[in-house]
Tab-separated table of C-alpha atoms in Angstrom:
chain	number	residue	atom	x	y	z
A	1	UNK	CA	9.006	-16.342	5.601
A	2	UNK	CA	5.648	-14.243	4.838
A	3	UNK	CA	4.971	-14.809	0.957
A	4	UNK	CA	1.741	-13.136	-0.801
A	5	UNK	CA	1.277	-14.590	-4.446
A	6	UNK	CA	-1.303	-13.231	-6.370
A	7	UNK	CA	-2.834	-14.635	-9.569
A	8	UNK	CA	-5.841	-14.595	-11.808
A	9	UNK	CA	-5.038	-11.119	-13.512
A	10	UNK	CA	-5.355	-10.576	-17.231
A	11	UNK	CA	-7.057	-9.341	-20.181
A	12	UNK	CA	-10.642	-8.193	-20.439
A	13	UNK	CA	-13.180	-6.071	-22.442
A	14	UNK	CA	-14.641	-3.497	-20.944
A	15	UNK	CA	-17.743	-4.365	-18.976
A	16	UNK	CA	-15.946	-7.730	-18.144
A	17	UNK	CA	-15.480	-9.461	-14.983
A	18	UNK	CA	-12.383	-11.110	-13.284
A	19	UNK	CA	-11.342	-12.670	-10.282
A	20	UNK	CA	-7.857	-12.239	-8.090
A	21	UNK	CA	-6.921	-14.448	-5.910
A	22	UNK	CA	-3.946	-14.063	-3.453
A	23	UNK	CA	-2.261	-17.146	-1.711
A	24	UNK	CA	-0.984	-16.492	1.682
A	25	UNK	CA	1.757	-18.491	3.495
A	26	UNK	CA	4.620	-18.069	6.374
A	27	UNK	CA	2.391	-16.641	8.837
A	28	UNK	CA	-1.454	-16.852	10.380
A	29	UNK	CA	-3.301	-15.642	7.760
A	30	UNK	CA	-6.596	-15.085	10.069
A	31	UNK	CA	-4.621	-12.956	12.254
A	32	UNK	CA	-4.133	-10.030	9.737
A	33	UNK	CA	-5.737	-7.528	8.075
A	34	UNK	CA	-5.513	-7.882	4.640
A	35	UNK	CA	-5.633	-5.299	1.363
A	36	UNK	CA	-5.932	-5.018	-2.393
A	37	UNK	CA	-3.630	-2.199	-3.670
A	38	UNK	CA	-3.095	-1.287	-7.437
A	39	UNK	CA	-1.013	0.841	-9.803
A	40	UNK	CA	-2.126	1.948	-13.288
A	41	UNK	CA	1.074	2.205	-15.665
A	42	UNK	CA	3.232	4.932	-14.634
A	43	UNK	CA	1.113	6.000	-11.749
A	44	UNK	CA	0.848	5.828	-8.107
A	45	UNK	CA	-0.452	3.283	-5.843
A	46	UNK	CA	-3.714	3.892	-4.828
A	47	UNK	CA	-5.503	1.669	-2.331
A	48	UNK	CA	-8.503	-0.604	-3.226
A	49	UNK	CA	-10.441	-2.514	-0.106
A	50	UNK	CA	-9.301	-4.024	2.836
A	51	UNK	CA	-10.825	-6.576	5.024
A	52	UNK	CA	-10.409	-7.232	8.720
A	53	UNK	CA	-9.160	-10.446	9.828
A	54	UNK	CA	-12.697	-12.325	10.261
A	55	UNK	CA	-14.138	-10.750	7.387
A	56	UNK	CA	-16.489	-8.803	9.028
A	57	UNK	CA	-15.471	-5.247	8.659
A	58	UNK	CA	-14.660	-4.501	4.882
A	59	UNK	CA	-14.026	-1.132	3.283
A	60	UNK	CA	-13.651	-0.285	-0.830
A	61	UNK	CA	-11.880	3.043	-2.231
A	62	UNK	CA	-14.948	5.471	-3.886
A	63	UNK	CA	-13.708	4.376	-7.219
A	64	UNK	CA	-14.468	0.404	-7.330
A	65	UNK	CA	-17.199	0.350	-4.641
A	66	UNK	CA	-20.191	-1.221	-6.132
A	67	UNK	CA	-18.404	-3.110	-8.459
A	68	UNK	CA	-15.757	-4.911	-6.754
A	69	UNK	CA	-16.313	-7.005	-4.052
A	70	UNK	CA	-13.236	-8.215	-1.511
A	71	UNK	CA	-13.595	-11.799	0.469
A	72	UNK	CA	-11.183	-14.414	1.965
A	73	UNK	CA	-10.946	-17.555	3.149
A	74	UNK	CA	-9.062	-18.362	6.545
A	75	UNK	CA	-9.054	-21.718	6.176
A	76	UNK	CA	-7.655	-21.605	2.788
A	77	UNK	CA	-5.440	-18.743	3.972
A	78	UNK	CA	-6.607	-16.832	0.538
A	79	UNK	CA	-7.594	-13.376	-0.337
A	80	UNK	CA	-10.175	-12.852	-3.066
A	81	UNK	CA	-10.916	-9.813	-5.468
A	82	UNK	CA	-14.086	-10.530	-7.507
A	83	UNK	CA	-13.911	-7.270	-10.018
A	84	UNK	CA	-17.002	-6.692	-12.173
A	85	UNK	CA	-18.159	-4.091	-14.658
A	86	UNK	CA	-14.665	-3.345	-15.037
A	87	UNK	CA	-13.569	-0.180	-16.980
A	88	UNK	CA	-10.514	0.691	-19.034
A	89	UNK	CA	-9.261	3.232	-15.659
A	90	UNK	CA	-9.261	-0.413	-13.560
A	91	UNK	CA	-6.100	-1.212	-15.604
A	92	UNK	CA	-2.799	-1.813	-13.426
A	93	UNK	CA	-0.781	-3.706	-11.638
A	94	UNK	CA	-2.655	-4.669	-8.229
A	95	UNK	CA	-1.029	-6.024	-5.106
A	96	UNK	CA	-2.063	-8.226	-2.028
A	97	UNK	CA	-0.549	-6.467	1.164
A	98	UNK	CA	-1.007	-7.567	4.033
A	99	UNK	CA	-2.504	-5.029	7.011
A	100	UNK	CA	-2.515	-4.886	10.606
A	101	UNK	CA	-2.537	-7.389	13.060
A	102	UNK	CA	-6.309	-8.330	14.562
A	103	UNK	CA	-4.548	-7.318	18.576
A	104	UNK	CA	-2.377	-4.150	17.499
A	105	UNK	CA	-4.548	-0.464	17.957
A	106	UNK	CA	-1.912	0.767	15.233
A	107	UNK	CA	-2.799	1.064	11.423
A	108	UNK	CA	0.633	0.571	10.791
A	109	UNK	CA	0.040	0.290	7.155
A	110	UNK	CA	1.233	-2.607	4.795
A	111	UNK	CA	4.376	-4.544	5.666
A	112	UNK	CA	4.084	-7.365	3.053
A	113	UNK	CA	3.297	-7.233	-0.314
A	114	UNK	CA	3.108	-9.721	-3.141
A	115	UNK	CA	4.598	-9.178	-6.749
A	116	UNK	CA	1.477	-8.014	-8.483
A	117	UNK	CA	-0.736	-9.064	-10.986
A	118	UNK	CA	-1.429	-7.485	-14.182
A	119	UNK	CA	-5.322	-6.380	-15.346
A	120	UNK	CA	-5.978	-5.176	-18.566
A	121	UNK	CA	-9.077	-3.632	-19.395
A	122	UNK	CA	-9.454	-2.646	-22.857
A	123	UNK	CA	-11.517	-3.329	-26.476
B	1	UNK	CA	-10.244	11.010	-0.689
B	2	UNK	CA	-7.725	12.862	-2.042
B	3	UNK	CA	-4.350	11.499	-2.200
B	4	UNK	CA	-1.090	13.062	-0.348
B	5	UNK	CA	0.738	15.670	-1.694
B	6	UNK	CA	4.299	14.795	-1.921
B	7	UNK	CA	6.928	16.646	-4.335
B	8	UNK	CA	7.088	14.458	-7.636
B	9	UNK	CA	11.131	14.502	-7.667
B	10	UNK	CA	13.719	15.443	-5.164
B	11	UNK	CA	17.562	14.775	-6.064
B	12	UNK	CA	20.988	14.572	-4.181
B	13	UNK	CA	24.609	13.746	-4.353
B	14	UNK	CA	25.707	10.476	-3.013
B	15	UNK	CA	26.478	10.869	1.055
B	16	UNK	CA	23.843	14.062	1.538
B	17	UNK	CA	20.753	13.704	2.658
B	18	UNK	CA	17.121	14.757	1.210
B	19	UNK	CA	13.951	15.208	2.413
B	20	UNK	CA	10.487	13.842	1.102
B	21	UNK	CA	7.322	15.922	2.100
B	22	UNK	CA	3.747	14.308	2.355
B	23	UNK	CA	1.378	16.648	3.307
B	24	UNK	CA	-2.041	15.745	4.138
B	25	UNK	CA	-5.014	16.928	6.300
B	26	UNK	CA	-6.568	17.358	9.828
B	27	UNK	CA	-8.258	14.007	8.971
B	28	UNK	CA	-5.479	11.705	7.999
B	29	UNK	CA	-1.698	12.716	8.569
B	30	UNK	CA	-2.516	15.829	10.778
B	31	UNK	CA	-5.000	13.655	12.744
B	32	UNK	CA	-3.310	10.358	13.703
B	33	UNK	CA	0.110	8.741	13.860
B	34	UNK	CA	-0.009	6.250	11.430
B	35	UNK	CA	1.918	7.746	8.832
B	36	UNK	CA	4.035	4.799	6.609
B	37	UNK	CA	6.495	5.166	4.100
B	38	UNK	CA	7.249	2.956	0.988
B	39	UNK	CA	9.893	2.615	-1.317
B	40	UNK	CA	9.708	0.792	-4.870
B	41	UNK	CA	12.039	0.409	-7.592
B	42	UNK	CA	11.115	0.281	-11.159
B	43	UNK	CA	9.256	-3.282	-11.459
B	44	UNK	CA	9.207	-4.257	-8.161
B	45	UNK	CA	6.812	-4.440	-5.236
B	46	UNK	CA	6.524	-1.637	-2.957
B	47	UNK	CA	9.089	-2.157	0.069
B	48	UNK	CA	7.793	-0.981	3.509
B	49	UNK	CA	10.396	1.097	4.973
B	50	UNK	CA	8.738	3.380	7.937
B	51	UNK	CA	5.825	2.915	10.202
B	52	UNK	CA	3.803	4.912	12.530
B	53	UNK	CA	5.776	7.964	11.422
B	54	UNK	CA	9.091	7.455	12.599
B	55	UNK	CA	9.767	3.679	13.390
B	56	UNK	CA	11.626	1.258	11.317
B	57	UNK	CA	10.592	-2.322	10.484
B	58	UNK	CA	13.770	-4.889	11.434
B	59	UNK	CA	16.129	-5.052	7.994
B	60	UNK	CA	15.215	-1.522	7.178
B	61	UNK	CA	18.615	0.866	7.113
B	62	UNK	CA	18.584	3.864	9.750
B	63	UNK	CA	19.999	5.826	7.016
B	64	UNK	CA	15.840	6.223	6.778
B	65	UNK	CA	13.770	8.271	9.082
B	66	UNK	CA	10.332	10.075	9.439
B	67	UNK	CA	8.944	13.116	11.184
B	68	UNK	CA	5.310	14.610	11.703
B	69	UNK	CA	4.887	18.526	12.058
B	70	UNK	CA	1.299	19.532	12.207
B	71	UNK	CA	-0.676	17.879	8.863
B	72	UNK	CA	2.898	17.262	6.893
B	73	UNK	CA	4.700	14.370	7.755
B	74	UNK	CA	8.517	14.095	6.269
B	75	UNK	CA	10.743	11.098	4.973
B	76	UNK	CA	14.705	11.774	5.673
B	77	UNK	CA	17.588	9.994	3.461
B	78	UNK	CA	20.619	10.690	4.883
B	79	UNK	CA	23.890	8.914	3.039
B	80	UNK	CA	22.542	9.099	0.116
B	81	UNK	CA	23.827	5.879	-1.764
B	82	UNK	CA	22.778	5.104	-5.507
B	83	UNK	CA	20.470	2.022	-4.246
B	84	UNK	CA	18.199	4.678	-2.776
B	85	UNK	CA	17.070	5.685	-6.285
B	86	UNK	CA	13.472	4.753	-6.680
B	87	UNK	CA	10.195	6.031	-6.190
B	88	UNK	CA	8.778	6.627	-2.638
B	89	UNK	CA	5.358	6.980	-1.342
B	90	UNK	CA	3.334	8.218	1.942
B	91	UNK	CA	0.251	6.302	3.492
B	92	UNK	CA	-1.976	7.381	5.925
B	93	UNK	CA	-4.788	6.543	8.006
B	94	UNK	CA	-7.574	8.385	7.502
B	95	UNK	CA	-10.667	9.279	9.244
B	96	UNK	CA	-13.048	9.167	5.973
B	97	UNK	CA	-15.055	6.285	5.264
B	98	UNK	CA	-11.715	4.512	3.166
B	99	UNK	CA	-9.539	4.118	6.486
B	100	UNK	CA	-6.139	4.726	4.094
B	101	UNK	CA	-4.466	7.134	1.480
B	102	UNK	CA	-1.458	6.951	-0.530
B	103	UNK	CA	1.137	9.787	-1.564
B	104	UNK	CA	1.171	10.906	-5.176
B	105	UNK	CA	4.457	9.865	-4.888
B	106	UNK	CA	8.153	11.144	-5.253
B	107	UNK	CA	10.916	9.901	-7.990
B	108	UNK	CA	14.570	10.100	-5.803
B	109	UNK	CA	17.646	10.155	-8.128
B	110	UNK	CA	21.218	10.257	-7.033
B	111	UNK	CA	23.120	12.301	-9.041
């Protein structure tokens, strides 16, 4: 069965950096699409960056572009989030969800996602 | 990119049915048919329940359906049953330079 687990979330000082890292497993990783999604505390989702299936084509939300910086690794079958310069508004939960497939015209949305991992940016 | 409007409660009895609004634009919900739904209970991951406005992913209950009209596109609970309280949220494709947008989401509770 599809399973996204994230990891590498945690506390930082403003300014900081961090890393997120999302294992993929129970299907073919370099098939799909693949997204970073997050949730402040008591908020909505809001969506991050996405990458196509080869890495080629890769798109942030206004809010983290310049500053994060989305990658993964087919062979590994890993999604990356390198966040730098982070600010106290980049705290939440944030998801790996997994996108559309590299042959279907539809952007179906996300159909997987993993538990979450928690980043706290504060002094 | 400004997110989806969508009503931030809607309630019901158990066995009626509601309706959850996400209104968009010309570029994103208006403009294509890729209009998903989510639903996410309190600690939990977000749970895909419609696709493409209207279609269902296998496991998902057809007590669930969407609808498009013009730039709003609708979520439909009908039989209402207390597991359906949670939060739901829209999605759409988009035609800006961030290819999707989320709902500002909607808090369900069964009374």
């Amino acid at each position: 069965q599809v399973q996204l687990v994230e990891s590498g979330g945690g506390s930082v000082k403003p300014g900081g950096s961090l890393r997120l890292s999302c294992a993929a497993s129970g299907f073919t990783f370099s098939d799909y699409y693949m997204s970073w999604i997050r949730q402040a505390p008591g908020k909505g989702l809001e969506w991050v960056s996405y990458i196509s299936s080869s890495g080629s084509n890769i798109y942030y939300a206004d809010s983290v572009k310049g500053r994060f910086t989305i990658s993964r690794d087919n062979a590994k079958n890993s999604l990356y989030l390198q966040m730098n310069s982070l600010r106290a508004e980049d705290t939440a939960v944030y998801y790996c969800a997994r996108g559309k497939h590299l042959y279907t015209s539809s952007w179906y949305g996300f159909d997987y996602w993993g538990q979450g991992t928690l980043v706290t940016v504060s002094s | 990119q400004s997110a989806l409007t969508q009503p931030a409660s809607v309630s019901g009895s158990p066995g009626q049915s509601i309706t959850i609004s996400c209104t968009g634009t010309s570029s994103d919900v208006g403009g294509y048919n890729y209009v998903s739904w989510y639903q996410q209970h309190p600690g939990k991951a977000p749970k895909f329940m419609i696709y493409d406005v209207s279609n269902r992913p296998s496991g998902v209950s057809n007590r669930f359906s969407g609808s498009k009209s013009g730039n709003t596109a609708s979520l439909t609970i009908s039989g209402l049953q207390a597991e359906d309280e949670a939060d739901y949220y829209c999605s759409s494709y988009t035609s800006s330079s961030t290819p999707y947008v989320f709902g500002t989401g909607t808090k369900v509770t069964v009374l």
